[in-house]
Structures are given as C-alpha cells and as structure tokens.
C-alpha cells in the first residue's frame, strides 16, 4: 500500500475507485487504478459568480461624470426592456440624481437601477438584471452579500423616500433593508441567506421602492460588491487549505463488475412484521453484505446473504425508519453500495375512555349522585399508546355562583384516573369533557359528560 501526503488549494481533481480512497492529480500511476471525477473545493475568495460576471462592475470602462454603460458590460443580463446602468463618481448634477454620491466600500464603479418612475406602467420599471449560478449543492445554504445605497436627489427633510433590492435565487425571493434618500448617501452591507434547490439557479436583482412620504416620483437604487458564497466557508480567511493523505490500495481493480439489485428498494411494514428484501446481481457469484442505521425502531442488524428478513419493531408513536446500506462483492472487489429504506408503521390503536358508572352514575353520559358530600369516579382508558394521559376540561356549570368542585388525578402510574366530584351547595349540574392524549399531546379520544344531583334528593342535608 502506498501513501502520499498533499495540501490542496482552491479546485483540485480527485480520482477514486469504489469510494476506497481519494487521490489528487493526473499522475499515470493514479490513472491505472482510479476513475477521474472533479471535486470543487472553494478557494479563499469563495465567490460563486461565473468568471464572466463581475459583481464589482470594474470590467466596465469608467467615463467620469456620466453613466458608463448598461450592466451587460460586466457580464450581467438585462431582465427588463430598459437596462440598469453602471456609474462612477463624481455624478453629474441632475434633477433626479444625487451629485454627492460616493463610491461603495468595494470601490470604483457601481451599478444602479430605477426603482420608481412617474410612469410606473412603463414595462421597463422597476429595472432588473440577472445571471445564472452553477455548481450549487441542493440543500446547502448560500449567502448573497452586496452593498446598496440610494442615489436619488435629496429634496428636503420633510419628504421621505427609500429603495431596496428584491433578490430572487431559484424559487426563493427576499428583499434587502430600505435605504433612505439622504443629502450625503451612505452605503450599507446586505447579507441574505438562501437554500439551493438545484445545481444551477438564476440570480435576479430588481430595484424596488420602499417607504415614501411626500412627493418622490423618481427613485434610484445602486448596488456594488455582489458575492455569492457557501455559508460554511470563511471567505475572509486568505488561506483555506485542505491537508490529507492519499491511500492507494493495489487490491482495487478497475474492472470490478460487482453490482446489487434489491427487490423492493423500499418497503413499508407494520410494527413487529418481517422485512422481505431479495438481493440479486447481474453477475453470477456476487455476494452481499449490509450495515444498518435505524430511527424509532429495533430489530435491524448488520449481516450478509441473499435476502434481508428481519422482524422490526416500532418503539414510538411515529413512523420509524431503517436504512440498509448493501454492498456487493465479487472476487475481492467491492462494487457500488445501494440504499434500501424500510418504513415501520407504529402499532395501531382504538383508543377510548371508560367511566365506571356502577353505583355512581345512571349511564356513561349522565351521572346523578345520591351523596351530597361528593364521590370519586374511576376513569380508565383502553387500547392507547404508552405514555397516554387523561385530562379534564370544565366548560359549563348550570348554577351561579358555582357549587361544584371537579378535578381529576391519576392513580400512581396506572391507566386509572379518579374524577373527584364535590358539591358546595344545593342542586347543581356541570358539563365537562374528558380528553385522552398521547405522549405528544395529540388528542386520541374525547368524551363529553354531564354530572348533576337528582332534584328528589334536594332534602338531603349538607355535609358537616
């Protein structure tokens, strides 16, 4: 076995065979035993904008005192019929633009777009531009950073106008903070976080008007220093390096034909049922082994053979999952593993609440007591998951002032509760509901009840 150490910067070529090892470079010794793939490791800059797109807009030739060109000079594309422009300072004196505008912290040239115009029915307003970002990892989060300001000419402190940017990345839309019209415009950094849903997504910037108080028929938003980075990378670190060791295993063969076919690839079973996964290959003599991971279940174990037949038990109230990673082997050559996921449904229940009416209640829905002092009524639940509990909701008492004290308490850790009923005055009645809930608080069953004293017992004296 050969070992090589390496330090990798930015993008490197990675060669691997059957996930047994990782190598760097295009050396013939690697090529004999590895197939070539590409691994994108972000450099210290981390900016994922295409190389043809300039988020700093410096590729546009500066013409001092006027707009330079539309944003296409920096590789961006126009979304609207009228194009956003690129600018350099000083800005010429104009009715609508602020000549006090300064460069952004990114420096040099910046871009701008009309956010509001007197004729908002114009199809070119508000203005927008876009590009496409590739090499994304679905499910990963990406930061979109930029500087923004408001280059609208200042009218007076009694009039308020603001602009912002609407940023669309894939199917997600977010807006930046408002930037006010000011006599001396200020740049602010914006940082928006998106989650990628595909490997390639469109990135769109559209100027929007914000809060307006008074008369602002024209608003102009400016932007600079656009960067798209992966959240988990530190783009301020000037030397993000990766150090590792290449392990070359001479037993791995480039002509490995081992494969595995699972039937089925996924399966849903009830708790305490057996899996039935058959394993075959297109090449005779291939053997199979598997590892397991499980969530909310027991019974899955690693093993080997031509089928997976294991009794799985759901230990919760939600659906559990078992993942089998199955690897084929032929002549000491391990092929590409496959994944089989088994969903294990929890035990089904028919939960109910039972009130012991013997001697205390006329029927389950109308309890009429012959005692004036009070009574404890046994309440139980039937066929419910472990951890279930009964609770009480009192919603109406037909006497004023109230004359009934009604509570419920559990007997130890059993499934028996005692409903305590105590009268504090003459004839009274109360409506209430008993709820049976699982360990997560979900209602499994409920029972509406009424408790009252018989009028014929009105002459029973009060308790001492």
PDB file of N, CA and C in Angstrom, residues 168-173 194-197 201-202:
ATOM      1  N   UNK A 168     -33.976  37.373  -6.096  1.00  0.00           N
ATOM      2  CA  UNK A 168     -34.567  36.065  -6.362  1.00  0.00           C
ATOM      3  C   UNK A 168     -33.449  35.070  -6.647  1.00  0.00           C
ATOM      4  N   UNK A 169     -33.432  33.957  -5.912  1.00  0.00           N
ATOM      5  CA  UNK A 169     -32.419  32.919  -6.119  1.00  0.00           C
ATOM      6  C   UNK A 169     -33.150  31.587  -6.172  1.00  0.00           C
ATOM      7  N   UNK A 170     -33.244  30.978  -7.368  1.00  0.00           N
ATOM      8  CA  UNK A 170     -34.058  29.787  -7.540  1.00  0.00           C
ATOM      9  C   UNK A 170     -35.526  30.152  -7.422  1.00  0.00           C
ATOM     10  N   UNK A 171     -36.232  29.512  -6.507  1.00  0.00           N
ATOM     11  CA  UNK A 171     -37.653  29.829  -6.306  1.00  0.00           C
ATOM     12  C   UNK A 171     -37.880  30.632  -5.032  1.00  0.00           C
ATOM     13  N   UNK A 172     -36.802  31.148  -4.420  1.00  0.00           N
ATOM     14  CA  UNK A 172     -36.891  31.893  -3.167  1.00  0.00           C
ATOM     15  C   UNK A 172     -36.675  33.374  -3.431  1.00  0.00           C
ATOM     16  N   UNK A 173     -37.516  34.216  -2.833  1.00  0.00           N
ATOM     17  CA  UNK A 173     -37.446  35.666  -3.022  1.00  0.00           C
ATOM     18  C   UNK A 173     -37.280  36.337  -1.662  1.00  0.00           C
ATOM     19  N   UNK A 194     -29.966  32.034   1.448  1.00  0.00           N
ATOM     20  CA  UNK A 194     -30.864  31.233   0.632  1.00  0.00           C
ATOM     21  C   UNK A 194     -30.473  29.760   0.729  1.00  0.00           C
ATOM     22  N   UNK A 195     -31.428  28.875   0.430  1.00  0.00           N
ATOM     23  CA  UNK A 195     -31.171  27.442   0.364  1.00  0.00           C
ATOM     24  C   UNK A 195     -31.325  26.978  -1.078  1.00  0.00           C
ATOM     25  N   UNK A 196     -30.286  26.356  -1.629  1.00  0.00           N
ATOM     26  CA  UNK A 196     -30.322  25.901  -3.017  1.00  0.00           C
ATOM     27  C   UNK A 196     -31.263  24.719  -3.169  1.00  0.00           C
ATOM     28  N   UNK A 197     -32.000  24.688  -4.289  1.00  0.00           N
ATOM     29  CA  UNK A 197     -32.883  23.554  -4.570  1.00  0.00           C
ATOM     30  C   UNK A 197     -32.412  22.780  -5.797  1.00  0.00           C
ATOM     31  N   UNK A 201     -29.055  27.725 -10.647  1.00  0.00           N
ATOM     32  CA  UNK A 201     -30.196  28.589 -10.345  1.00  0.00           C
ATOM     33  C   UNK A 201     -29.954  29.989 -10.888  1.00  0.00           C
ATOM     34  N   UNK A 202     -31.050  30.664 -11.272  1.00  0.00           N
ATOM     35  CA  UNK A 202     -30.973  32.053 -11.692  1.00  0.00           C
ATOM     36  C   UNK A 202     -30.881  32.957 -10.463  1.00  0.00           C
TER      37      UNK A 202
END
